[in-house]
Short mmCIF file of C-alpha atoms and ligand atoms in Angstrom, two decimals:
data_model
loop_
_atom_site.label_atom_id
_atom_site.label_comp_id
_atom_site.label_asym_id
_atom_site.label_seq_id
_atom_site.Cartn_x
_atom_site.Cartn_y
_atom_site.Cartn_z
CA MET A 1 0.00 0.00 0.00
CA PRO A 2 1.46 3.38 0.93
CA LYS A 3 4.82 3.35 -0.79
CA SER A 4 6.03 6.89 -1.49
CA SER A 5 4.68 9.66 0.72
CA ALA A 6 3.54 7.53 3.61
CA GLN A 7 -0.13 7.55 4.43
CA ARG A 8 -1.03 8.19 8.02
CA ALA A 9 -2.71 5.69 10.31
CA LEU A 10 -4.03 6.30 13.79
CA VAL A 11 -4.30 3.26 16.06
CA VAL A 12 -6.44 3.82 19.15
CA GLY A 13 -5.41 1.45 21.96
CA ALA A 14 -1.97 -0.02 22.68
CA GLY A 15 -3.21 -3.49 23.63
CA ILE A 16 -2.60 -6.75 21.81
CA ALA A 17 -4.60 -5.81 18.70
CA GLY A 18 -3.37 -2.21 18.53
CA LEU A 19 0.32 -2.99 18.93
CA THR A 20 0.12 -5.83 16.40
CA THR A 21 -1.72 -3.62 13.91
CA ALA A 22 0.89 -0.87 14.32
CA TRP A 23 3.68 -3.45 13.90
CA TRP A 24 2.36 -4.71 10.55
CA LEU A 25 1.30 -1.30 9.26
CA GLU A 26 4.66 0.32 9.93
CA ARG A 27 6.40 -2.52 8.10
CA ALA A 28 4.07 -1.93 5.16
CA GLY A 29 5.22 1.70 5.04
CA TRP A 30 2.47 3.46 6.96
CA ASP A 31 3.24 6.41 9.19
CA VAL A 32 1.59 5.20 12.41
CA LEU A 33 0.59 7.02 15.58
CA VAL A 34 -0.74 5.01 18.54
CA VAL A 35 -2.80 6.63 21.30
CA GLU A 36 -3.44 4.84 24.58
CA LYS A 37 -5.76 5.84 27.40
CA ALA A 38 -3.56 4.44 30.18
CA PRO A 39 -0.96 6.92 31.46
CA SER A 40 1.87 4.44 30.92
CA PHE A 41 2.50 0.90 29.72
CA ARG A 42 0.64 -1.61 31.90
CA ALA A 43 2.73 -4.68 32.65
CA GLY A 44 1.46 -7.92 34.15
CA GLY A 45 -2.28 -8.46 34.14
CA TYR A 46 -3.88 -11.89 33.98
CA MET A 47 -2.47 -15.14 32.68
CA ILE A 48 -3.47 -16.10 29.16
CA ASP A 49 -3.01 -19.28 27.17
CA PHE A 50 -1.65 -18.19 23.84
CA PHE A 51 -2.08 -20.55 20.90
CA GLY A 52 -3.95 -21.00 17.64
CA PRO A 53 -3.60 -18.63 14.66
CA GLY A 54 -2.20 -15.79 16.83
CA HIS A 55 0.72 -18.07 17.66
CA GLU A 56 1.41 -18.41 13.92
CA VAL A 57 1.18 -14.62 13.50
CA ALA A 58 3.69 -14.20 16.34
CA ARG A 59 5.97 -16.68 14.54
CA ARG A 60 5.75 -14.62 11.33
CA MET A 61 6.69 -11.55 13.40
CA GLY A 62 9.74 -13.39 14.76
CA LEU A 63 8.46 -13.06 18.33
CA LEU A 64 8.27 -16.71 19.39
CA PRO A 65 11.73 -16.89 21.03
CA ALA A 66 10.91 -13.86 23.21
CA LEU A 67 7.51 -15.31 24.08
CA GLU A 68 9.04 -18.68 24.92
CA ARG A 69 11.42 -16.97 27.33
CA ARG A 70 8.39 -15.63 29.21
CA ARG A 71 6.49 -18.89 29.19
CA ALA A 72 5.14 -19.60 32.70
CA PRO A 73 6.27 -23.02 33.90
CA ILE A 74 2.76 -24.15 34.79
CA SER A 75 2.92 -27.90 35.26
CA SER A 76 -0.74 -28.79 35.78
CA VAL A 77 -4.29 -27.58 36.32
CA THR A 78 -5.87 -28.87 39.52
CA SER A 79 -9.38 -28.60 40.88
CA VAL A 80 -9.23 -28.34 44.70
CA ASP A 81 -11.76 -28.42 47.51
CA ALA A 82 -12.31 -25.75 50.18
CA ARG A 83 -9.35 -27.11 52.17
CA GLY A 84 -7.03 -27.05 49.19
CA ARG A 85 -7.04 -30.82 48.66
CA SER A 86 -6.82 -32.03 45.08
CA ARG A 87 -10.07 -33.26 43.53
CA ALA A 88 -8.81 -33.75 39.98
CA THR A 89 -5.80 -32.79 37.88
CA ILE A 90 -5.07 -32.28 34.22
CA SER A 91 -1.34 -32.47 33.49
CA ALA A 92 0.43 -29.88 31.38
CA SER A 93 1.29 -32.53 28.81
CA ALA A 94 -2.38 -33.52 28.48
CA TYR A 95 -3.28 -29.84 28.25
CA SER A 96 -0.74 -29.06 25.55
CA ALA A 97 -1.96 -32.10 23.63
CA VAL A 98 -5.36 -30.40 23.69
CA ALA A 99 -4.02 -26.98 22.73
CA ASP A 100 -0.99 -27.35 20.44
CA GLY A 101 2.03 -25.21 21.24
CA VAL A 102 0.23 -23.30 23.99
CA ILE A 103 2.33 -20.64 25.73
CA SER A 104 1.00 -19.49 29.11
CA LEU A 105 2.14 -15.98 29.95
CA LEU A 106 0.79 -12.72 31.33
CA ARG A 107 -1.18 -10.55 28.93
CA GLY A 108 1.21 -7.69 29.72
CA GLU A 109 4.17 -9.85 28.74
CA LEU A 110 2.67 -10.54 25.32
CA ALA A 111 2.08 -6.81 24.85
CA GLU A 112 5.62 -6.05 26.04
CA VAL A 113 7.16 -8.42 23.49
CA ILE A 114 5.26 -6.82 20.59
CA LEU A 115 6.02 -3.33 21.91
CA ALA A 116 9.77 -4.06 22.11
CA ASP A 117 9.79 -4.52 18.34
CA LEU A 118 7.71 -1.43 17.49
CA ARG A 119 9.06 1.90 16.23
CA SER A 120 5.86 3.95 15.99
CA PRO A 121 5.29 6.60 18.67
CA ILE A 122 2.75 5.89 21.41
CA ARG A 123 0.98 8.82 23.05
CA HIS A 124 -0.05 7.63 26.51
CA GLY A 125 -2.78 9.23 28.59
CA THR A 126 -4.64 10.10 25.40
CA THR A 127 -7.93 9.01 23.91
CA VAL A 128 -10.26 10.22 21.20
CA SER A 129 -13.21 12.48 21.91
CA ALA A 130 -14.58 12.72 18.36
CA VAL A 131 -14.06 10.76 15.16
CA ASP A 132 -15.39 12.20 11.93
CA ASP A 133 -14.17 9.72 9.34
CA GLY A 134 -10.43 10.49 9.15
CA LEU A 135 -10.65 13.66 11.21
CA VAL A 136 -9.98 12.92 14.86
CA THR A 137 -10.21 15.11 17.94
CA PHE A 138 -8.11 13.94 20.87
CA SER A 139 -8.83 14.21 24.59
CA ASP A 140 -6.26 17.02 24.94
CA GLY A 141 -8.30 19.12 22.49
CA SER A 142 -5.93 18.77 19.54
CA ALA A 143 -7.18 17.48 16.18
CA ASP A 144 -5.52 15.74 13.26
CA SER A 145 -6.48 13.92 10.09
CA PHE A 146 -5.58 10.39 9.08
CA ASP A 147 -6.00 8.13 6.05
CA LEU A 148 -6.89 5.24 8.33
CA VAL A 149 -8.30 5.09 11.88
CA VAL A 150 -8.08 1.74 13.65
CA GLY A 151 -10.19 1.27 16.78
CA ALA A 152 -8.23 -1.26 18.85
CA ASP A 153 -9.47 -0.01 22.19
CA GLY A 154 -10.89 -3.21 23.58
CA VAL A 155 -14.27 -4.50 24.63
CA HIS A 156 -15.54 -1.07 25.81
CA SER A 157 -14.25 0.65 22.66
CA ARG A 158 -14.72 4.40 22.53
CA VAL A 159 -14.14 4.41 18.77
CA ARG A 160 -16.96 1.88 18.35
CA GLU A 161 -19.27 3.99 20.49
CA LEU A 162 -18.42 7.20 18.61
CA VAL A 163 -18.68 5.75 15.12
CA PHE A 164 -21.16 2.87 15.38
CA GLY A 165 -23.21 3.49 18.55
CA SER A 166 -23.10 1.61 21.82
CA SER A 167 -25.42 -1.39 21.81
CA PHE A 168 -23.23 -4.23 20.63
CA VAL A 169 -22.21 -5.84 23.90
CA ARG A 170 -23.58 -9.27 24.82
CA TYR A 171 -23.32 -9.73 28.58
CA LEU A 172 -22.52 -13.32 29.57
CA GLY A 173 -23.87 -13.06 33.11
CA HIS A 174 -20.56 -13.03 34.97
CA HIS A 175 -18.02 -10.67 36.47
CA THR A 176 -14.33 -11.41 36.63
CA ALA A 177 -11.34 -10.03 38.51
CA ALA A 178 -7.63 -10.63 38.22
CA PHE A 179 -4.80 -9.35 40.37
CA SER A 180 -1.42 -10.26 41.78
CA VAL A 181 -0.29 -10.22 45.39
CA GLN A 182 3.28 -10.28 46.63
CA ASP A 183 3.30 -13.22 49.05
CA PRO A 184 6.33 -15.53 48.80
CA GLU A 185 4.94 -18.00 51.35
CA LEU A 186 1.59 -18.38 49.58
CA SER A 187 3.33 -18.40 46.21
CA ALA A 188 5.59 -21.28 47.30
CA ARG A 189 2.61 -23.16 48.75
CA ILE A 190 0.62 -22.97 45.51
CA GLY A 191 3.61 -23.39 43.18
CA TYR A 192 3.61 -23.29 39.40
CA ARG A 193 0.36 -25.21 39.21
CA TYR A 194 -2.91 -23.59 38.25
CA GLN A 195 -5.22 -24.46 41.12
CA MET A 196 -8.87 -23.61 41.27
CA LEU A 197 -11.72 -23.91 43.68
CA THR A 198 -15.15 -24.06 42.10
CA VAL A 199 -18.52 -23.91 43.80
CA PRO A 200 -21.73 -23.34 41.83
CA HIS A 201 -21.50 -20.02 39.99
CA ARG A 202 -18.17 -19.05 41.60
CA MET A 203 -14.55 -19.87 40.84
CA ILE A 204 -11.20 -18.79 42.28
CA GLY A 205 -8.04 -19.76 40.42
CA CYS A 206 -4.45 -19.00 41.35
CA TYR A 207 -0.87 -19.82 40.47
CA ALA A 208 2.59 -18.68 41.44
CA VAL A 209 4.31 -16.16 39.20
CA ARG A 210 8.03 -15.36 39.26
CA GLY A 211 9.44 -13.23 42.05
CA GLY A 212 7.35 -14.58 44.94
CA ALA A 213 4.04 -13.28 43.63
CA MET A 214 0.69 -15.01 43.32
CA ALA A 215 -1.74 -14.31 40.53
CA ALA A 216 -5.44 -14.74 41.22
CA LEU A 217 -8.45 -14.99 38.95
CA MET A 218 -11.99 -14.76 40.30
CA LEU A 219 -15.16 -15.37 38.38
CA TYR A 220 -18.75 -15.26 39.56
CA ARG A 221 -22.28 -15.12 38.26
CA SER A 222 -23.98 -11.75 38.53
CA ASP A 223 -27.37 -10.71 37.22
CA GLU A 224 -26.13 -7.13 37.47
CA GLN A 225 -24.11 -6.20 34.37
CA ALA A 226 -22.72 -2.92 35.72
CA VAL A 227 -19.46 -3.30 37.62
CA PRO A 228 -19.60 -2.30 41.31
CA GLU A 229 -18.07 0.96 42.51
CA ASP A 230 -15.85 -0.89 44.96
CA PRO A 231 -14.67 -4.12 43.27
CA ALA A 232 -12.60 -5.25 46.28
CA ALA A 233 -15.66 -5.02 48.54
CA ALA A 234 -17.76 -6.91 45.98
CA LEU A 235 -15.16 -9.69 45.89
CA ARG A 236 -15.06 -9.90 49.69
CA ASP A 237 -18.83 -10.14 49.67
CA ARG A 238 -18.91 -12.90 47.05
CA PHE A 239 -15.87 -14.97 48.03
CA GLY A 240 -15.44 -14.29 51.76
CA ASP A 241 -17.01 -17.62 52.77
CA LEU A 242 -15.09 -19.80 50.32
CA GLY A 243 -12.14 -21.03 52.41
CA TRP A 244 -8.83 -22.23 50.91
CA VAL A 245 -6.68 -19.19 49.96
CA ALA A 246 -9.67 -16.84 49.62
CA PRO A 247 -9.10 -15.04 52.96
CA GLU A 248 -5.42 -14.36 52.18
CA LEU A 249 -6.19 -13.13 48.68
CA LEU A 250 -9.14 -11.00 49.71
CA SER A 251 -7.16 -9.27 52.45
CA ALA A 252 -4.53 -8.20 49.90
CA VAL A 253 -6.54 -7.02 46.88
CA PRO A 254 -4.39 -4.26 45.34
CA GLN A 255 -5.51 -0.93 43.88
CA ASP A 256 -4.62 -1.87 40.29
CA ILE A 257 -7.02 -4.82 40.14
CA TYR A 258 -8.48 -5.86 36.78
CA TYR A 259 -12.24 -6.10 37.20
CA ASP A 260 -14.86 -6.26 34.47
CA GLU A 261 -18.12 -7.73 33.32
CA VAL A 262 -17.66 -10.74 31.03
CA SER A 263 -19.03 -9.85 27.62
CA GLN A 264 -18.76 -10.49 23.94
CA VAL A 265 -18.99 -7.89 21.20
CA ASP A 266 -21.06 -8.51 18.11
CA LEU A 267 -21.75 -5.84 15.52
CA PRO A 268 -22.81 -6.40 11.92
CA THR A 269 -20.19 -4.22 10.25
CA TRP A 270 -16.68 -3.58 11.52
CA HIS A 271 -15.86 -0.58 9.37
CA ARG A 272 -17.23 2.75 8.23
CA GLY A 273 -15.44 5.16 5.90
CA LYS A 274 -11.81 5.35 7.01
CA VAL A 275 -12.52 3.75 10.38
CA VAL A 276 -12.09 0.05 11.11
CA LEU A 277 -12.23 -1.97 14.33
CA VAL A 278 -9.91 -4.79 15.34
CA GLY A 279 -9.57 -7.18 18.30
CA ASP A 280 -12.01 -7.08 21.21
CA ALA A 281 -13.42 -3.77 19.95
CA CYS A 282 -15.33 -5.61 17.21
CA GLY A 283 -15.14 -9.25 18.22
CA ALA A 284 -14.49 -9.85 21.92
CA VAL A 285 -14.97 -13.55 22.52
CA SER A 286 -14.58 -13.35 26.35
CA LEU A 287 -12.38 -15.25 28.76
CA PHE A 288 -14.73 -18.22 28.41
CA ALA A 289 -13.48 -18.72 24.86
CA GLY A 290 -9.84 -18.13 25.77
CA HIS A 291 -8.79 -17.16 22.23
CA GLY A 292 -9.13 -13.37 22.41
CA ALA A 293 -5.45 -12.45 22.31
CA SER A 294 -4.81 -14.92 19.54
CA LEU A 295 -7.71 -13.57 17.49
CA ALA A 296 -6.67 -9.98 18.23
CA MET A 297 -3.25 -10.62 16.69
CA THR A 298 -4.79 -12.56 13.82
CA GLY A 299 -7.25 -9.77 13.06
CA ALA A 300 -4.45 -7.21 13.07
CA PHE A 301 -2.41 -9.33 10.66
CA VAL A 302 -5.35 -10.02 8.32
CA LEU A 303 -6.29 -6.33 8.26
CA ALA A 304 -2.75 -5.29 7.36
CA GLU A 305 -2.49 -8.06 4.77
CA GLU A 306 -5.71 -6.98 3.06
CA LEU A 307 -4.66 -3.31 3.10
CA ALA A 308 -1.37 -4.32 1.50
CA ALA A 309 -3.32 -6.10 -1.24
CA GLY A 310 -5.14 -2.85 -2.10
CA THR A 311 -7.16 -0.39 -0.06
CA ASP A 312 -10.29 -0.77 -2.21
CA GLY A 313 -12.52 -3.25 -0.42
CA ALA A 314 -9.76 -4.15 2.08
CA PHE A 315 -11.97 -3.65 5.15
CA GLU A 316 -14.70 -5.83 3.66
CA ARG A 317 -12.22 -8.60 2.76
CA TYR A 318 -10.76 -8.38 6.27
CA GLN A 319 -14.20 -8.71 7.82
CA THR A 320 -15.18 -11.57 5.52
CA ARG A 321 -12.12 -13.55 6.61
CA MET A 322 -12.28 -12.77 10.33
CA LYS A 323 -15.95 -12.59 11.26
CA PRO A 324 -16.83 -16.30 10.85
CA ALA A 325 -13.82 -17.27 13.01
CA VAL A 326 -14.87 -14.77 15.66
CA ALA A 327 -18.51 -15.91 15.59
CA HIS A 328 -17.41 -19.55 15.81
CA THR A 329 -15.18 -18.81 18.80
CA GLN A 330 -17.88 -16.76 20.52
CA GLU A 331 -20.33 -19.59 20.13
CA PHE A 332 -17.77 -21.96 21.60
CA GLY A 333 -17.19 -19.50 24.49
CA ARG A 334 -20.87 -19.48 25.37
CA ARG A 335 -20.87 -23.27 25.47
CA PHE A 336 -17.78 -23.25 27.69
CA ILE A 337 -19.43 -21.19 30.47
CA GLY A 338 -20.77 -24.39 31.99
CA TRP A 339 -17.22 -25.83 32.16
CA MET A 340 -15.53 -22.82 33.66
CA ALA A 341 -18.31 -21.65 35.96
CA PRO A 342 -20.50 -24.72 36.49
CA SER A 343 -23.94 -24.00 37.87
CA SER A 344 -24.28 -27.06 40.15
CA THR A 345 -22.18 -29.51 42.17
CA TRP A 346 -23.18 -32.19 39.70
CA ARG A 347 -21.65 -30.21 36.83
CA ILE A 348 -18.51 -29.54 38.85
CA SER A 349 -18.12 -33.30 39.41
CA LEU A 350 -18.61 -33.94 35.70
CA ARG A 351 -15.91 -31.40 34.85
CA ASP A 352 -13.56 -32.97 37.39
CA TRP A 353 -14.11 -36.39 35.86
CA ALA A 354 -13.11 -35.00 32.48
CA PHE A 355 -9.90 -33.70 34.13
CA ARG A 356 -9.16 -37.11 35.64
CA LEU A 357 -9.65 -38.88 32.33
CA SER A 358 -7.78 -36.29 30.26
CA GLY A 359 -4.81 -38.66 29.86
CA LEU A 360 -6.95 -40.93 27.70
CA PRO A 361 -6.67 -40.11 23.96
CA VAL A 362 -10.41 -40.47 23.40
CA VAL A 363 -11.23 -37.99 26.19
CA ARG A 364 -8.42 -35.71 25.04
CA ASN A 365 -9.91 -35.62 21.56
CA LEU A 366 -13.33 -34.89 22.98
CA ILE A 367 -11.93 -32.01 25.06
CA ARG A 368 -9.90 -30.82 22.10
CA GLY A 369 -13.03 -30.64 20.01
CA SER A 370 -14.74 -28.58 22.66
CA VAL A 371 -11.94 -26.31 23.96
CA ALA A 372 -10.12 -25.50 20.75
CA PRO A 373 -12.29 -24.05 18.03
CA ASP A 374 -10.68 -24.70 14.67
CA VAL A 375 -10.00 -21.25 13.24
CA ASP A 376 -6.53 -21.74 11.74
CA GLY A 377 -7.94 -21.43 8.20
CA VAL A 378 -8.42 -17.71 8.78
CA LEU A 379 -4.76 -17.12 7.94
CA HIS A 380 -5.26 -18.46 4.44
CA ARG A 381 -5.78 -15.62 1.96
CA ALA A 382 -7.80 -16.44 -1.14
CA SER A 383 -5.91 -14.86 -4.06
C1 FAD B 1 -9.33 -12.94 32.69
C2 FAD B 1 -9.08 -13.06 31.22
C3 FAD B 1 -8.45 -14.21 30.73
C4 FAD B 1 -8.19 -14.31 29.35
N1 FAD B 1 -7.56 -15.42 28.89
C5 FAD B 1 -7.22 -15.50 27.59
C6 FAD B 1 -6.51 -16.64 27.10
O1 FAD B 1 -6.24 -17.59 27.85
N2 FAD B 1 -6.14 -16.64 25.79
C7 FAD B 1 -6.43 -15.61 24.94
O2 FAD B 1 -6.02 -15.66 23.76
N3 FAD B 1 -7.13 -14.55 25.37
C8 FAD B 1 -7.54 -14.48 26.67
N4 FAD B 1 -8.25 -13.40 27.12
C9 FAD B 1 -8.71 -12.37 26.16
C10 FAD B 1 -7.63 -11.39 25.76
O3 FAD B 1 -6.95 -10.85 26.87
C11 FAD B 1 -8.28 -10.27 24.97
O4 FAD B 1 -9.14 -10.80 24.01
C12 FAD B 1 -7.20 -9.44 24.25
O5 FAD B 1 -6.41 -8.79 25.21
C13 FAD B 1 -7.85 -8.45 23.30
O6 FAD B 1 -6.89 -7.58 22.81
P1 FAD B 1 -7.29 -6.09 22.41
O7 FAD B 1 -6.02 -5.43 22.03
O8 FAD B 1 -8.41 -6.11 21.46
O9 FAD B 1 -7.86 -5.48 23.76
P2 FAD B 1 -7.04 -5.13 25.05
O10 FAD B 1 -5.94 -6.10 25.25
O11 FAD B 1 -8.06 -4.99 26.11
O12 FAD B 1 -6.39 -3.71 24.75
C14 FAD B 1 -7.16 -2.56 24.56
C15 FAD B 1 -6.26 -1.37 24.81
O13 FAD B 1 -6.97 -0.18 24.52
C16 FAD B 1 -6.82 0.75 25.58
N5 FAD B 1 -7.99 1.59 25.59
C17 FAD B 1 -9.23 1.31 26.07
N6 FAD B 1 -10.05 2.33 25.86
C18 FAD B 1 -9.33 3.29 25.23
C19 FAD B 1 -9.64 4.57 24.75
N7 FAD B 1 -10.88 5.09 24.87
N8 FAD B 1 -8.66 5.29 24.14
C20 FAD B 1 -7.41 4.77 24.01
N9 FAD B 1 -7.06 3.56 24.46
C21 FAD B 1 -8.02 2.81 25.04
C22 FAD B 1 -6.68 -0.12 26.81
O14 FAD B 1 -6.07 0.59 27.88
C23 FAD B 1 -5.82 -1.25 26.27
O15 FAD B 1 -4.45 -0.94 26.32
C24 FAD B 1 -8.56 -13.27 28.48
C25 FAD B 1 -9.21 -12.14 28.98
C26 FAD B 1 -9.47 -12.05 30.34
C27 FAD B 1 -10.18 -10.82 30.86
#
């Protein structure tokens, strides 16, 4: 695409999708500016399992060695009872047989690896307050015009709201929180094993991360979509009676907690004029589907590839390739709710039995069919 006098692209959001989009666009000759709402780069975050087509995109970007260096040495996934005793375990080898080449790492680490290889400027503490096709007004009052505006600002996308309206979020009936606590004793006790305690409609998961820290993930059913004003108090209220490590975690909830409703995003058209959406902004699949980061990188790659093939119709071709994969993964995510946040003790027992039998090839294949939606074909470009 832009070869001589570089065309200008604005990428809104320096997350997984935004950084990957900027990476590919700058290599295709675009002059890219990234704006990010957060005042500075946010490291850490929650643990993600990174695999599928995004893994292949990372390979094409030459990032796999850096990602491998950050791979968390998680050796197993164990379901525990309220006293921390093992109920059922799925080994890492059984898990990686289910999800080929999976790399477990913190979301912030994935972002950091992409960022380390990016040259485009990032303006932190900045968002957009108006988008009129290519003419953009920023939160500091300045305005500028661009040939391309990419909304990569996540599930609560401001670009989507400004350009497309705000009613495209499908609430999945749960809230989730993720945070880390510095507690070497607890971290050593849990170890590099993902352990989780599930009771109907509630789940706490945790695992040791390097440097004596513990990462926690909490998930619970809530009929109320809006997030509470005091997330730490809401978590104490919901999980205070759960036992195991809940009291220690709840007494140390930090300020910079990640807390959000669990939602998917579904809108009929991902582009308008010079504006296009990528990643969670147009196709959040939710933590239940577990493929969001992978799809965010894939979408960024496919968008850049289609733009490189010719701007005319590029957004439509991008959407045609990505949307079925996103819809397929979203559908899978909705089915997976019952596995991750079972609604009854009976369902919890069923899930634990699947864990116990995960060493058997037949069960592994069954789990594979249900936890790993087949979306690899999305990387194939019809010429
Ligand atoms: C608990 C949890 C577990 C998950 N597990 C997995 C997993 O195992 N595997 C997997 O592949 N995916 C997983 N995901 C999903 C994955 O993290 C997301 O799908 C992925 O991060 C989406 O990338 P994104 O760049 O579109 O959005 P984000 O990563 O959310 O990035 C959006 C960026 O935009 C910025 N921003 C927001 N609003 C504005 C604004 N108005 N102006 C400017 N900037 C803005 C944000 O600060 C952020 O930097 C999980 C998600 C959660 C919550």
